[in-house]
Coordinates of C-alpha atoms in Angstrom, one line a residue:
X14 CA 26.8 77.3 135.3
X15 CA 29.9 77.8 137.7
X16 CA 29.5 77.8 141.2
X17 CA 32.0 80.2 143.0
X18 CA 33.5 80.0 146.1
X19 CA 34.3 82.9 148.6
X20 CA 37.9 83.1 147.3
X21 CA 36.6 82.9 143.7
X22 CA 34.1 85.8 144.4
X23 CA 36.8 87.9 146.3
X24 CA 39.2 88.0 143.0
X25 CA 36.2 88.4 140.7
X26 CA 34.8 91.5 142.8
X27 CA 38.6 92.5 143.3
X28 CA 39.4 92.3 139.9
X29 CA 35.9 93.7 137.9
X30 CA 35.9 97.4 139.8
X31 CA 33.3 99.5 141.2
X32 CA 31.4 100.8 137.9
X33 CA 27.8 99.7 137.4
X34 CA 27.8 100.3 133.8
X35 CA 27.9 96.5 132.5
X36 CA 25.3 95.4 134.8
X37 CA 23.0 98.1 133.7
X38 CA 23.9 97.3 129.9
X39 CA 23.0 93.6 130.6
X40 CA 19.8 94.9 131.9
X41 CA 18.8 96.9 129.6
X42 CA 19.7 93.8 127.3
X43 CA 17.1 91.7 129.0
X44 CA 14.2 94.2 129.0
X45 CA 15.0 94.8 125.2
X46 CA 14.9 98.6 125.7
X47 CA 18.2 100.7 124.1
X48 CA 21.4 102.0 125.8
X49 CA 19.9 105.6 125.8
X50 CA 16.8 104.7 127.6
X51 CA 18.6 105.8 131.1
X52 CA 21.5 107.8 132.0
X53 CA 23.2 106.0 134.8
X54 CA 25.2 107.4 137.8
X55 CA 28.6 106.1 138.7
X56 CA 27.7 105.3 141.8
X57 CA 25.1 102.7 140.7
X58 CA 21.8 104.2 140.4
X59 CA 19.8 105.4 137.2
X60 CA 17.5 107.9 135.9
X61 CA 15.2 107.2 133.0
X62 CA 16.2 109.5 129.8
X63 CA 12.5 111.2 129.3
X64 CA 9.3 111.1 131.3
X65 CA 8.0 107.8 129.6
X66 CA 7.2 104.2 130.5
X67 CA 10.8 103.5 132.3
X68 CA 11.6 103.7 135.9
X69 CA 14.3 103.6 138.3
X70 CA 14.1 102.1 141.7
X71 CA 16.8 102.2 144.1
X72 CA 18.0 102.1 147.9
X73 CA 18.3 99.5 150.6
X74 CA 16.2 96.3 150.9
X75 CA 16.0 92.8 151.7
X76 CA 17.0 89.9 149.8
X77 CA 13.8 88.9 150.5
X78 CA 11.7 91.7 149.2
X79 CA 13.4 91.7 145.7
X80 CA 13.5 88.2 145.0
X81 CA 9.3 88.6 145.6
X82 CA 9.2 91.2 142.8
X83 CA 10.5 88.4 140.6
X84 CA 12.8 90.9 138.8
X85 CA 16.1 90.9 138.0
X86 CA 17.8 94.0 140.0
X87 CA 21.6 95.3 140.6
X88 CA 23.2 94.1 144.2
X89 CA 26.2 95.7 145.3
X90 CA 28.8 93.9 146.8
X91 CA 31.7 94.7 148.7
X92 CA 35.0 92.9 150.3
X93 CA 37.5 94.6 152.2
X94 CA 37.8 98.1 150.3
X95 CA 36.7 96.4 147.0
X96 CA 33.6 96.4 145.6
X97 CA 31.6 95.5 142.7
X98 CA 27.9 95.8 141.2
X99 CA 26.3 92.0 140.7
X100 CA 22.9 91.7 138.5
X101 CA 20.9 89.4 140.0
X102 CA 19.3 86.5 137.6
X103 CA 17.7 83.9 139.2
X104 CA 17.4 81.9 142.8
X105 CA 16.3 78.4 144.2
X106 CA 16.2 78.0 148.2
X107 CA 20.1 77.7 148.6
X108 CA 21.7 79.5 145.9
X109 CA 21.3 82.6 143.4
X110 CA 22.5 83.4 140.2
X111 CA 24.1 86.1 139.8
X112 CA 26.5 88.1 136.5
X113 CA 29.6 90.2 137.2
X114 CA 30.5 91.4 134.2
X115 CA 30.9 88.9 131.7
X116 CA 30.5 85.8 134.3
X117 CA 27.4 84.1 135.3
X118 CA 27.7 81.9 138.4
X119 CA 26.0 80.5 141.1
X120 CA 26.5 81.3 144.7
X121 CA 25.6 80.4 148.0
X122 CA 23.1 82.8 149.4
X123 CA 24.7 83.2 152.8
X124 CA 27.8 83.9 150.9
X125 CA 26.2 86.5 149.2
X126 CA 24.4 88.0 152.6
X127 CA 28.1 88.3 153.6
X128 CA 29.2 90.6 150.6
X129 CA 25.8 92.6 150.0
X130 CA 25.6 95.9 150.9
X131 CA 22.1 95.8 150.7
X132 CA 21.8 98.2 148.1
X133 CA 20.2 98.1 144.7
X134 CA 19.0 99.5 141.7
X135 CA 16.7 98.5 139.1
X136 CA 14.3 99.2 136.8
X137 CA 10.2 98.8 135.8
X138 CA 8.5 99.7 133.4
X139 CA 4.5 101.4 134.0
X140 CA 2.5 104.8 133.4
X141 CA 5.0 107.4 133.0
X142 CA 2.4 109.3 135.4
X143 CA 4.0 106.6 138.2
X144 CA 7.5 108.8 138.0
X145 CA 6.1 110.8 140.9
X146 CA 4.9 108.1 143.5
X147 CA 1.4 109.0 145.0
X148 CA 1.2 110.0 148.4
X149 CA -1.4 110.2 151.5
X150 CA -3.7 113.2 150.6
X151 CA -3.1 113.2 146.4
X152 CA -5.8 112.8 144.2
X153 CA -5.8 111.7 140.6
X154 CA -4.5 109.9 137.4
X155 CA -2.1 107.7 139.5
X156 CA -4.1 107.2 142.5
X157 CA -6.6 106.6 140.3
X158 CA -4.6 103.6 138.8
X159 CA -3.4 102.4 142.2
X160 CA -7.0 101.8 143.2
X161 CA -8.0 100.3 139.6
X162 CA -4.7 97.6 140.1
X163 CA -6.6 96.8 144.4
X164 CA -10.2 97.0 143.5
X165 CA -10.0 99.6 146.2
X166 CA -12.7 102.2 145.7
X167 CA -14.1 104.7 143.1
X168 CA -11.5 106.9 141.2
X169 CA -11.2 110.0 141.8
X170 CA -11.1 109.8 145.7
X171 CA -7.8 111.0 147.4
X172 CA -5.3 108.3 149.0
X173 CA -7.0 107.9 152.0
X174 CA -7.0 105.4 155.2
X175 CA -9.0 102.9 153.6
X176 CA -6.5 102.9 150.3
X177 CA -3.4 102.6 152.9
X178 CA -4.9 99.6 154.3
X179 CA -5.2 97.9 151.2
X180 CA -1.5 99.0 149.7
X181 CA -0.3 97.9 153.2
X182 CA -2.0 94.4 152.7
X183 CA -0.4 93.8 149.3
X184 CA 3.1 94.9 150.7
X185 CA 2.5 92.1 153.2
X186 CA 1.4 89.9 150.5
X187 CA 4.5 90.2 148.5
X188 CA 7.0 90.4 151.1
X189 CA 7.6 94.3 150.6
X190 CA 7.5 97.0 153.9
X191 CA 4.0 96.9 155.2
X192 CA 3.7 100.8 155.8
X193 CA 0.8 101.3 153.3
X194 CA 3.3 104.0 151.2
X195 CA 3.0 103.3 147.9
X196 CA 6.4 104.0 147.1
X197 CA 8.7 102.1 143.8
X198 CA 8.7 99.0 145.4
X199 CA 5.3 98.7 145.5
X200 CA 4.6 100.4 142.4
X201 CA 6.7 97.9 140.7
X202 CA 5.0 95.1 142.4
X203 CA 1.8 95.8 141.0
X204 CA 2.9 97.2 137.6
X205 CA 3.5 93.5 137.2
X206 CA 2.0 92.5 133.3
X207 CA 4.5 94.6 131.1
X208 CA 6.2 92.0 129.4
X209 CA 10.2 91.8 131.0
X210 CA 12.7 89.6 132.0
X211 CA 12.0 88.1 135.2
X212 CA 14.3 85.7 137.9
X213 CA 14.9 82.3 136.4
X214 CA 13.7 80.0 139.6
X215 CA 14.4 76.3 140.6
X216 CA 12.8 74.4 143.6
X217 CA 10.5 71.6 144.9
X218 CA 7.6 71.5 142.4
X219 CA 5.1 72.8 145.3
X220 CA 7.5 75.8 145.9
X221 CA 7.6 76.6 141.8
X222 CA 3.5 75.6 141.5
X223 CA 2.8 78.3 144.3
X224 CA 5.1 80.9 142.5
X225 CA 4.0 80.5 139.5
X226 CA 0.4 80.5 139.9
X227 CA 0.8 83.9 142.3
X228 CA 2.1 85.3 139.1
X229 CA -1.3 83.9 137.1
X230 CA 0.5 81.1 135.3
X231 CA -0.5 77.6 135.2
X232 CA 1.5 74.9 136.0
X233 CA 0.5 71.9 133.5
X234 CA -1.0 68.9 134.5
X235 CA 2.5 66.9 132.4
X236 CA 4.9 68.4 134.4
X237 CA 3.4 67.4 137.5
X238 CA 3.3 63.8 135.8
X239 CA 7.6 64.4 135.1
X240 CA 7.8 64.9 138.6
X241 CA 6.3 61.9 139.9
X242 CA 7.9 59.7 137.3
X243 CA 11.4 61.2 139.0
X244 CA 10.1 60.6 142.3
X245 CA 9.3 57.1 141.5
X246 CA 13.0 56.3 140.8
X247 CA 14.2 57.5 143.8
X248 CA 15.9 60.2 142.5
X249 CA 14.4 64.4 143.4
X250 CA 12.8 66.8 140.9
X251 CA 13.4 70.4 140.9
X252 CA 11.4 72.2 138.6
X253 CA 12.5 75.3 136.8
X254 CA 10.5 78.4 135.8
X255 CA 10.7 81.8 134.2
X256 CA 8.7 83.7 136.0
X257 CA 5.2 82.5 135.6
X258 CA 5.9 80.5 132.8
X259 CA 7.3 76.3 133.6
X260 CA 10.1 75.1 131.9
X261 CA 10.8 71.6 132.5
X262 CA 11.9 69.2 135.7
X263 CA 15.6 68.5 136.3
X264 CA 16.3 65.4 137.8
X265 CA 18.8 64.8 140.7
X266 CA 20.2 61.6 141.4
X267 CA 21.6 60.1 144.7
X268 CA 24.6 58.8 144.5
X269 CA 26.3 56.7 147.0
X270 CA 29.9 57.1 147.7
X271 CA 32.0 54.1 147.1
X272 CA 32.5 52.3 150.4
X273 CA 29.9 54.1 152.3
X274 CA 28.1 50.6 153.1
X275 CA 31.1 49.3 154.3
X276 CA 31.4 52.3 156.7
X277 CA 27.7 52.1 157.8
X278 CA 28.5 48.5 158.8
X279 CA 31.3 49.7 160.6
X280 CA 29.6 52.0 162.6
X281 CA 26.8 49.7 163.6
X282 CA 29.8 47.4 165.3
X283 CA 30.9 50.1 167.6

């Protein structure tokens, strides 16, 4: 995969246009749900086609906060007066992957802090009961279900203090807005065993075995052999996963410039 450059992502958002429409097709794509399953507004954001199992989440947030809900989501982007919508696809601890249209590339993630609007859209999938979020004082089928997903009290008891405090200590958890309101964000977070696509990830293997197993996957006793055997040869091991699920090592060698000794040596005489 490409990496692009800030001129390279100036003539791609320059040259793509503002419409969200291909994003939200490759989407769609990856949750294996059809074209009809959302009407989608030309200014980015969606709305789900009937009162079902699909929802839309949109507004301002965080890089942060939606790479810990481990789902791909829209980004918008904008240089100078152009602007374009990005679907985000995967991240390791210096660079993202992102699509514009037809390309997939990797960029550099304070390159992309420079261009992001910090708006997004997205969708989950949960109880179509979940289209309405509950609030502080409701009672019923879905804050029934939000205290079933926290093992927080009896159903059938409103959306109290005591349910605020736990929503408010999963948001901190997951890197979301502690402000114990359950809105889509969190919703999202917790809806978290549908099947779907989730953010491809690469990293240190103690970075990848910590995400993984917060997701409730195991990471296998062979891998962590793979990695040592890398380590041994001096080169580093970055492990890649797909969402809870490990897909192998890649190995990195270090490669010493031609010369570079010769230099050092120099260096030491002055």
């Amino acid at each position: 995969v490409e990496v692009l450059d800030a001129a390279g992502l100036t003539q791609l958002i320059g040259a793509t246009g503002d419409t969200p429409v291909p994003a939200w097709q490759h989407l769609l794509g990856l949750w294996a749900l059809p074209a009809g399953s959302i009407t989608v507004d030309p200014a980015g954001p969606c709305t789900p086609a009937s009162a079902g199992d699909v929802h839309c989440v949109q507004g301002r947030a965080k890089l942060g906060s939606l790479l810990a809900l481990d789902r791909p989501q829209l980004l918008r982007l904008q240089d100078g007066d152009a602007s374009a919508w990005a679907l985000l696809l995967g991240a390791d601890s210096r660079k993202l992957r992102l699509r514009i249209g037809t390309r997939t590339f990797d960029l550099d993630r304070v390159l992309l802090q420079s261009r992001w609007t910090g708006d997004y859209a997205g969708l989950w999938r949960g109880p179509a009961m979940l289209g309405k979020p509950p609030r502080m004082g409701d009672a019923g089928p879905a804050v029934d279900w939000l205290r079933q997903r926290l093992a927080a009290g009896a159903p059938g008891t409103a959306y109290d203090d005591a349910l605020r405090a736990h929503v408010t200590t999963l948001q901190d958890a997951r890197g979301l807005p502690a402000d114990g309101i359950a809105g889509p964000l969190t919703l999202m977070a917790l809806a978290d065993d549908p099947p779907g696509p989730r953010l491809l990830r690469k990293g240190a293997a103690d970075a990848i075995r910590k995400h993984v197993e917060a997701l409730g996957g195991r990471f296998p006793t062979a891998l962590q052999t793979a990695v040592d055997d890398v380590s041994r040869r001096g080169s580093t091991p970055l492990v890649v996963a797909d969402g809870a699920h490990v897909l192998g090592v890649v190995e990195l060698k270090d490669v010493v410039k031609g010369g570079i000794k010769a230099r050092f040596a120099e260096l030491r005489r002055m």
